[in-house]
Structures are given as C-alpha cells and as structure tokens.
PDB file of C-alpha atoms in Angstrom:
ATOM      1  CA  MET A   1     -29.167 -53.041  51.017  1.00 51.00           C
ATOM      2  CA  GLY A   2     -31.925 -53.489  48.425  1.00 54.00           C
ATOM      3  CA  GLY A   3     -29.966 -56.137  46.501  1.00 64.00           C
ATOM      4  CA  ALA A   4     -32.010 -59.128  47.633  1.00 85.00           C
ATOM      5  CA  ALA A   5     -35.388 -57.511  46.975  1.00 89.00           C
ATOM      6  CA  SER A   6     -35.531 -58.526  43.296  1.00 89.00           C
ATOM      7  CA  GLY A   7     -35.039 -62.199  44.184  1.00 89.00           C
ATOM      8  CA  LEU A   8     -37.722 -61.970  46.848  1.00 90.00           C
ATOM      9  CA  LEU A   9     -40.075 -60.357  44.352  1.00 93.00           C
ATOM     10  CA  LEU A  10     -39.545 -63.221  41.883  1.00 90.00           C
ATOM     11  CA  GLU A  11     -40.433 -65.694  44.616  1.00 92.00           C
ATOM     12  CA  PHE A  12     -43.511 -63.691  45.537  1.00 93.00           C
ATOM     13  CA  LEU A  13     -44.779 -63.371  41.955  1.00 93.00           C
ATOM     14  CA  SER A  14     -44.235 -67.091  41.397  1.00 91.00           C
ATOM     15  CA  SER A  15     -46.272 -67.854  44.531  1.00 91.00           C
ATOM     16  CA  GLU A  16     -49.077 -65.737  43.004  1.00 91.00           C
ATOM     17  CA  GLY A  17     -48.919 -67.752  39.774  1.00 92.00           C
ATOM     18  CA  LEU A  18     -47.268 -64.885  37.873  1.00 92.00           C
ATOM     19  CA  LYS A  19     -44.291 -65.924  35.767  1.00 91.00           C
ATOM     20  CA  PHE A  20     -42.050 -62.968  34.940  1.00 93.00           C
ATOM     21  CA  SER A  21     -38.394 -62.172  34.562  1.00 93.00           C
ATOM     22  CA  LEU A  22     -37.297 -58.830  35.950  1.00 92.00           C
ATOM     23  CA  SER A  23     -34.463 -56.326  36.182  1.00 93.00           C
ATOM     24  CA  VAL A  24     -33.833 -53.553  38.690  1.00 93.00           C
ATOM     25  CA  ARG A  25     -31.773 -50.496  37.731  1.00 93.00           C
ATOM     26  CA  TYR A  26     -30.805 -47.484  39.817  1.00 93.00           C
ATOM     27  CA  SER A  27     -30.597 -44.073  38.162  1.00 91.00           C
ATOM     28  CA  GLY A  28     -29.661 -40.516  39.017  1.00 89.00           C
ATOM     29  CA  ARG A  29     -32.301 -39.194  36.613  1.00 88.00           C
ATOM     30  CA  PHE A  30     -35.122 -39.465  39.145  1.00 86.00           C
ATOM     31  CA  LYS A  31     -36.102 -37.187  41.974  1.00 84.00           C
ATOM     32  CA  PRO A  32     -35.194 -38.693  45.362  1.00 86.00           C
ATOM     33  CA  TYR A  33     -37.121 -41.886  46.168  1.00 89.00           C
ATOM     34  CA  ASN A  34     -38.999 -41.956  42.859  1.00 91.00           C
ATOM     35  CA  ALA A  35     -39.355 -45.111  40.771  1.00 94.00           C
ATOM     36  CA  ASN A  36     -41.256 -46.621  37.853  1.00 95.00           C
ATOM     37  CA  VAL A  37     -41.785 -49.957  36.128  1.00 96.00           C
ATOM     38  CA  ARG A  38     -42.183 -50.986  32.491  1.00 95.00           C
ATOM     39  CA  LYS A  39     -43.658 -54.252  31.204  1.00 95.00           C
ATOM     40  CA  SER A  40     -42.412 -55.851  27.996  1.00 95.00           C
ATOM     41  CA  GLY A  41     -44.018 -59.211  27.382  1.00 95.00           C
ATOM     42  CA  SER A  42     -43.149 -61.351  30.387  1.00 94.00           C
ATOM     43  CA  HIS A  43     -40.376 -59.031  31.581  1.00 95.00           C
ATOM     44  CA  LEU A  44     -40.678 -56.295  34.207  1.00 95.00           C
ATOM     45  CA  GLU A  45     -38.087 -53.516  34.213  1.00 95.00           C
ATOM     46  CA  PHE A  46     -37.909 -51.537  37.451  1.00 96.00           C
ATOM     47  CA  ASN A  47     -36.112 -48.179  37.517  1.00 95.00           C
ATOM     48  CA  LEU A  48     -35.369 -46.688  40.929  1.00 95.00           C
ATOM     49  CA  SER A  49     -33.666 -43.520  42.096  1.00 94.00           C
ATOM     50  CA  ARG A  50     -30.242 -44.038  43.650  1.00 92.00           C
ATOM     51  CA  GLU A  51     -31.539 -43.267  47.137  1.00 90.00           C
ATOM     52  CA  TRP A  52     -33.231 -46.674  47.213  1.00 93.00           C
ATOM     53  CA  LYS A  53     -29.816 -48.372  47.246  1.00 90.00           C
ATOM     54  CA  SER A  54     -29.385 -47.555  50.943  1.00 88.00           C
ATOM     55  CA  VAL A  55     -32.909 -48.587  51.970  1.00 91.00           C
ATOM     56  CA  SER A  56     -33.607 -51.961  53.599  1.00 91.00           C
ATOM     57  CA  ASP A  57     -34.646 -54.937  51.471  1.00 92.00           C
ATOM     58  CA  GLU A  58     -38.048 -55.250  53.131  1.00 92.00           C
ATOM     59  CA  ILE A  59     -38.957 -51.669  52.169  1.00 92.00           C
ATOM     60  CA  VAL A  60     -37.608 -51.998  48.608  1.00 94.00           C
ATOM     61  CA  LEU A  61     -39.536 -55.262  48.228  1.00 94.00           C
ATOM     62  CA  GLY A  62     -42.695 -53.396  49.199  1.00 94.00           C
ATOM     63  CA  LEU A  63     -41.915 -50.751  46.581  1.00 94.00           C
ATOM     64  CA  LEU A  64     -41.383 -53.382  43.874  1.00 95.00           C
ATOM     65  CA  GLN A  65     -44.571 -55.210  44.887  1.00 94.00           C
ATOM     66  CA  SER A  66     -46.539 -51.945  44.751  1.00 93.00           C
ATOM     67  CA  LEU A  67     -45.231 -51.123  41.273  1.00 94.00           C
ATOM     68  CA  ALA A  68     -45.904 -54.679  40.088  1.00 94.00           C
ATOM     69  CA  ALA A  69     -49.447 -54.620  41.478  1.00 92.00           C
ATOM     70  CA  ARG A  70     -50.110 -51.396  39.622  1.00 90.00           C
ATOM     71  CA  ILE A  71     -48.791 -52.421  36.217  1.00 93.00           C
ATOM     72  CA  LEU A  72     -50.217 -55.947  36.405  1.00 93.00           C
ATOM     73  CA  ARG A  73     -53.513 -54.653  37.791  1.00 89.00           C
ATOM     74  CA  ALA A  74     -53.261 -57.245  40.520  1.00 89.00           C
ATOM     75  CA  GLY A  75     -55.095 -56.853  43.798  1.00 84.00           C
ATOM     76  CA  PHE A  76     -52.507 -58.356  46.090  1.00 87.00           C
ATOM     77  CA  LYS A  77     -51.641 -56.557  49.318  1.00 88.00           C
ATOM     78  CA  THR A  78     -48.663 -57.518  51.446  1.00 92.00           C
ATOM     79  CA  ALA A  79     -47.044 -56.571  54.745  1.00 93.00           C
ATOM     80  CA  ASN A  80     -44.030 -55.287  52.793  1.00 93.00           C
ATOM     81  CA  MET A  81     -46.279 -52.942  50.820  1.00 92.00           C
ATOM     82  CA  ASP A  82     -47.575 -51.550  54.109  1.00 90.00           C
ATOM     83  CA  ILE A  83     -43.992 -51.085  55.345  1.00 92.00           C
ATOM     84  CA  TYR A  84     -43.083 -49.285  52.103  1.00 92.00           C
ATOM     85  CA  ASN A  85     -46.106 -46.972  52.300  1.00 89.00           C
ATOM     86  CA  ASN A  86     -45.340 -46.134  55.928  1.00 88.00           C
ATOM     87  CA  PHE A  87     -41.766 -45.330  54.893  1.00 89.00           C
ATOM     88  CA  VAL A  88     -42.934 -42.951  52.134  1.00 87.00           C
ATOM     89  CA  ARG A  89     -45.469 -41.292  54.440  1.00 82.00           C
ATOM     90  CA  SER A  90     -42.668 -40.544  56.899  1.00 84.00           C
ATOM     91  CA  LEU A  91     -40.085 -39.222  54.429  1.00 81.00           C
ATOM     92  CA  HIS A  92     -41.184 -35.610  54.914  1.00 76.00           C
ATOM     93  CA  LEU A  93     -40.025 -35.727  58.532  1.00 71.00           C
ATOM     94  CA  SER A  94     -36.356 -36.161  57.633  1.00 73.00           C
ATOM     95  CA  TYR A  95     -36.084 -34.537  54.209  1.00 76.00           C
ATOM     96  CA  PRO A  96     -34.072 -31.244  54.300  1.00 75.00           C
ATOM     97  CA  LYS A  97     -36.089 -28.020  54.068  1.00 79.00           C
ATOM     98  CA  ALA A  98     -33.864 -26.079  51.674  1.00 76.00           C
ATOM     99  CA  ALA A  99     -36.188 -24.973  48.872  1.00 68.00           C
ATOM    100  CA  THR A 100     -38.325 -21.975  49.654  1.00 82.00           C
ATOM    101  CA  ASP A 101     -40.053 -18.975  48.103  1.00 91.00           C
ATOM    102  CA  PRO A 102     -41.172 -15.876  50.073  1.00 92.00           C
ATOM    103  CA  CYS A 103     -44.624 -15.719  48.481  1.00 95.00           C
ATOM    104  CA  LEU A 104     -45.416 -19.424  48.932  1.00 95.00           C
ATOM    105  CA  ALA A 105     -43.889 -19.511  52.408  1.00 94.00           C
ATOM    106  CA  GLU A 106     -46.100 -16.586  53.464  1.00 95.00           C
ATOM    107  CA  SER A 107     -49.135 -18.376  52.015  1.00 96.00           C
ATOM    108  CA  PHE A 108     -48.179 -21.450  54.047  1.00 96.00           C
ATOM    109  CA  ARG A 109     -48.030 -19.370  57.238  1.00 96.00           C
ATOM    110  CA  ARG A 110     -51.504 -17.915  56.597  1.00 97.00           C
ATOM    111  CA  VAL A 111     -53.059 -21.277  55.770  1.00 97.00           C
ATOM    112  CA  ASN A 112     -51.271 -23.177  58.523  1.00 96.00           C
ATOM    113  CA  SER A 113     -52.396 -20.647  61.129  1.00 96.00           C
ATOM    114  CA  LYS A 114     -56.022 -20.420  59.962  1.00 96.00           C
ATOM    115  CA  TYR A 115     -56.801 -24.047  59.107  1.00 97.00           C
ATOM    116  CA  PHE A 116     -54.244 -26.226  60.921  1.00 95.00           C
ATOM    117  CA  ASP A 117     -53.756 -24.279  64.188  1.00 94.00           C
ATOM    118  CA  GLY A 118     -50.141 -23.678  63.139  1.00 93.00           C
ATOM    119  CA  LEU A 119     -49.312 -27.349  63.772  1.00 92.00           C
ATOM    120  CA  LEU A 120     -47.935 -28.387  60.363  1.00 92.00           C
ATOM    121  CA  GLU A 121     -44.165 -28.268  59.991  1.00 90.00           C
ATOM    122  CA  ILE A 122     -42.661 -26.117  57.239  1.00 90.00           C
ATOM    123  CA  THR A 123     -42.513 -27.586  53.744  1.00 92.00           C
ATOM    124  CA  ASN A 124     -40.290 -27.064  50.719  1.00 93.00           C
ATOM    125  CA  PHE A 125     -41.836 -24.725  48.120  1.00 95.00           C
ATOM    126  CA  ALA A 126     -41.251 -24.106  44.436  1.00 94.00           C
ATOM    127  CA  TRP A 127     -42.900 -22.568  41.404  1.00 95.00           C
ATOM    128  CA  HIS A 128     -43.177 -24.580  38.212  1.00 92.00           C
ATOM    129  CA  SER A 129     -43.800 -23.476  34.651  1.00 87.00           C
ATOM    130  CA  SER A 130     -46.208 -26.218  33.580  1.00 81.00           C
ATOM    131  CA  LEU A 131     -49.575 -25.142  32.196  1.00 73.00           C
ATOM    132  CA  ARG A 132     -50.956 -28.652  32.706  1.00 78.00           C
ATOM    133  CA  ARG A 133     -50.640 -28.867  36.493  1.00 86.00           C
ATOM    134  CA  LEU A 134     -52.017 -26.369  38.990  1.00 92.00           C
ATOM    135  CA  ALA A 135     -50.095 -27.556  42.029  1.00 95.00           C
ATOM    136  CA  SER A 136     -48.700 -30.749  43.501  1.00 94.00           C
ATOM    137  CA  TYR A 137     -47.265 -32.231  46.670  1.00 94.00           C
ATOM    138  CA  ASP A 138     -44.234 -34.540  46.431  1.00 91.00           C
ATOM    139  CA  TYR A 139     -44.289 -36.976  49.354  1.00 88.00           C
ATOM    140  CA  GLN A 140     -40.670 -37.980  48.746  1.00 85.00           C
ATOM    141  CA  THR A 141     -39.162 -34.479  48.912  1.00 88.00           C
ATOM    142  CA  ASP A 142     -41.852 -32.782  51.032  1.00 91.00           C
ATOM    143  CA  THR A 143     -42.265 -30.147  48.310  1.00 93.00           C
ATOM    144  CA  ILE A 144     -45.326 -28.179  47.260  1.00 96.00           C
ATOM    145  CA  SER A 145     -45.020 -26.699  43.793  1.00 96.00           C
ATOM    146  CA  VAL A 146     -47.453 -24.206  42.262  1.00 96.00           C
ATOM    147  CA  SER A 147     -47.860 -23.084  38.666  1.00 94.00           C
ATOM    148  CA  GLY A 148     -46.345 -19.654  38.059  1.00 93.00           C
ATOM    149  CA  VAL A 149     -49.544 -18.528  36.352  1.00 90.00           C
ATOM    150  CA  PHE A 150     -50.957 -17.902  39.840  1.00 93.00           C
ATOM    151  CA  ARG A 151     -48.335 -15.348  40.849  1.00 93.00           C
ATOM    152  CA  GLY A 152     -50.097 -12.396  42.476  1.00 94.00           C
ATOM    153  CA  MET A 153     -53.360 -14.303  43.043  1.00 95.00           C
ATOM    154  CA  ASP A 154     -53.047 -14.694  46.819  1.00 96.00           C
ATOM    155  CA  GLU A 155     -56.489 -16.172  47.497  1.00 96.00           C
ATOM    156  CA  LEU A 156     -56.083 -18.843  44.819  1.00 96.00           C
ATOM    157  CA  ILE A 157     -52.523 -19.576  45.965  1.00 97.00           C
ATOM    158  CA  ASP A 158     -53.777 -20.017  49.546  1.00 97.00           C
ATOM    159  CA  TYR A 159     -56.405 -22.494  48.351  1.00 98.00           C
ATOM    160  CA  LEU A 160     -53.880 -24.474  46.307  1.00 97.00           C
ATOM    161  CA  ILE A 161     -51.467 -24.532  49.255  1.00 97.00           C
ATOM    162  CA  TYR A 162     -54.333 -25.694  51.493  1.00 98.00           C
ATOM    163  CA  HIS A 163     -55.205 -28.493  49.045  1.00 97.00           C
ATOM    164  CA  GLU A 164     -51.602 -29.714  48.941  1.00 97.00           C
ATOM    165  CA  LEU A 165     -51.193 -29.431  52.718  1.00 97.00           C
ATOM    166  CA  LEU A 166     -54.191 -31.739  53.060  1.00 96.00           C
ATOM    167  CA  HIS A 167     -52.170 -34.291  51.074  1.00 94.00           C
ATOM    168  CA  LYS A 168     -49.282 -33.782  53.480  1.00 93.00           C
ATOM    169  CA  LYS A 169     -51.530 -34.126  56.543  1.00 93.00           C
ATOM    170  CA  LEU A 170     -53.765 -36.996  55.409  1.00 92.00           C
ATOM    171  CA  LYS A 171     -51.226 -38.856  53.218  1.00 88.00           C
ATOM    172  CA  TYR A 172     -52.982 -41.601  51.219  1.00 83.00           C
ATOM    173  CA  HIS A 173     -54.265 -45.127  51.614  1.00 79.00           C
ATOM    174  CA  ASN A 174     -54.224 -48.167  49.378  1.00 72.00           C
ATOM    175  CA  ALA A 175     -57.232 -50.079  48.113  1.00 71.00           C
ATOM    176  CA  GLY A 176     -57.388 -52.682  45.377  1.00 63.00           C
ATOM    177  CA  GLY A 177     -53.796 -52.047  44.355  1.00 62.00           C
ATOM    178  CA  ARG A 178     -54.436 -48.311  43.931  1.00 73.00           C
ATOM    179  CA  SER A 179     -53.291 -45.354  46.009  1.00 77.00           C
ATOM    180  CA  ILE A 180     -56.264 -43.220  47.073  1.00 85.00           C
ATOM    181  CA  HIS A 181     -55.225 -39.592  47.497  1.00 88.00           C
ATOM    182  CA  HIS A 182     -58.604 -37.829  47.415  1.00 91.00           C
ATOM    183  CA  SER A 183     -60.646 -39.715  49.975  1.00 91.00           C
ATOM    184  CA  ALA A 184     -64.064 -38.741  51.303  1.00 93.00           C
ATOM    185  CA  ILE A 185     -62.366 -37.218  54.370  1.00 95.00           C
ATOM    186  CA  PHE A 186     -60.038 -35.248  52.080  1.00 95.00           C
ATOM    187  CA  ARG A 187     -62.985 -33.814  50.126  1.00 95.00           C
ATOM    188  CA  GLN A 188     -64.846 -33.023  53.345  1.00 96.00           C
ATOM    189  CA  MET A 189     -61.885 -31.072  54.717  1.00 97.00           C
ATOM    190  CA  GLU A 190     -61.292 -29.381  51.370  1.00 96.00           C
ATOM    191  CA  ARG A 191     -64.775 -27.858  51.525  1.00 96.00           C
ATOM    192  CA  LYS A 192     -63.892 -26.127  54.826  1.00 97.00           C
ATOM    193  CA  PHE A 193     -61.756 -23.571  53.004  1.00 97.00           C
ATOM    194  CA  GLU A 194     -63.437 -20.156  53.004  1.00 96.00           C
ATOM    195  CA  ASN A 195     -65.243 -19.413  49.694  1.00 96.00           C
ATOM    196  CA  GLN A 196     -64.231 -22.872  48.441  1.00 96.00           C
ATOM    197  CA  GLU A 197     -67.050 -23.173  45.905  1.00 96.00           C
ATOM    198  CA  LEU A 198     -66.384 -19.710  44.455  1.00 96.00           C
ATOM    199  CA  ILE A 199     -62.654 -20.416  44.181  1.00 96.00           C
ATOM    200  CA  GLU A 200     -63.326 -23.781  42.527  1.00 94.00           C
ATOM    201  CA  ARG A 201     -65.454 -22.006  39.910  1.00 94.00           C
ATOM    202  CA  GLN A 202     -62.625 -19.532  39.272  1.00 92.00           C
ATOM    203  CA  ILE A 203     -60.162 -22.385  38.896  1.00 90.00           C
ATOM    204  CA  SER A 204     -62.571 -24.240  36.594  1.00 89.00           C
ATOM    205  CA  ARG A 205     -62.659 -21.207  34.295  1.00 88.00           C
ATOM    206  CA  MET A 206     -58.856 -21.110  34.293  1.00 82.00           C
ATOM    207  CA  ILE A 207     -58.723 -24.837  33.530  1.00 80.00           C
ATOM    208  CA  ARG A 208     -60.996 -24.332  30.534  1.00 80.00           C
ATOM    209  CA  ASN A 209     -58.931 -21.400  29.299  1.00 78.00           C
ATOM    210  CA  GLN A 210     -55.459 -22.730  30.080  1.00 68.00           C
ATOM    211  CA  LYS A 211     -56.056 -26.509  29.766  1.00 56.00           C
ATOM    212  CA  PHE A 212     -54.735 -27.224  33.235  1.00 57.00           C
ATOM    213  CA  LYS A 213     -54.649 -30.697  34.712  1.00 54.00           C
ATOM    214  CA  TYR A 214     -55.819 -30.677  38.351  1.00 47.00           C
TER     215      TYR A 214
END
C-alpha cells in the first residue's frame, strides 16, 4: 500500500494548476509515522518513515497533500487530508506503551486524577536533554517528553505534563493549510491549572535564563 499515492498527488496538483515533479522515499531514520518534504525548483521530495509503507493509499495521499499544502503555502483542503488527520489523531490508541519513567508516570497520575477525572489512558514518557524545548507531545508515538532540567521540580513538571496532556486530549485542527495546536479552547483549559499564572512566570524566567523554546 502507499505506492499509488504519489501518482494521485501528481493528478491532484495538476488539477490545482500546480506543475511539479515529485519523489517519495521511505527511511528508517524517522520516528514512526513522521515525514517531511523538501522543495527544489519545481520538484518536491517527500521523505516518509517506513511505517507509512503499510498504510492505505488514501491516508498516504492525505499526508502528501498536507505536506504539499504546507510547503507551497496553498490553502487547499481535501477529504484525504481529513482522513490522514483522523488517522494521526487515533495513533495513540494502538501505539505500544513501553517507554516510561517513575517520576513522569507519577506526575501523570496526579494530573490525570485532578484535572481529567482519571479518564486519560496512560502515555509513553521520556526525559530529553534539549535546552531549547521544555516539553512536547508526539502524536505518532503517544509520547510526552520533558527536559531534564526540570528534574525535582514537581509542580513545574505537573504543569508541563498537563499542557502536553491537553494536546493529547484536544488533538489539533486544520485551518488555511496550517495545523492549529493551541486553540482558544486549549488556552482556556490551560488556565484552569492551579497557580497557572505564577508557574508561567517561573517558566518565563527559566526561558530567559536557559533560552528554552516553548
């Protein structure tokens, strides 16, 4: 599966008045279900993780259309793009829960109980060593990662876990060819965290001192 998607994309781009050649390559260098695209003149080079080889053509076509829309700054929206986004939003349900950390898992239990009525399913957890990223949620692998600089700072860890769990709960939506991850509803729910403003000020000081990217 996935082999016919490139031909379908060429037909689609042509119907939009966009004349491009393209190539699709699968690589083991990516995390599961990741992908990117590069533009060189009138050529688009798509690089996909190997997992996409076993995914249906209609979903892969939606992925390729989404990447093309982003790099070409085109506003088209298709049914296949919706199918692809629904697929990505559902990946966390089937992805194995093998990566864990006692500290982050305990933070998850506190946050899940207090703010989500214990209804969110367990997530993969990991520390990372980057000083440019506080925390992140990977939709493809259902993994929350937190910068190791926060070790021992339970209140800040809980807030970061809460922020990333909001991504897991609310997912994202697409508008104008862009994926919107921090919607008005997201920001409204984010403010429900206890002492949110105080914690944000603490994090802001850390960002200034450590040059984090949030």
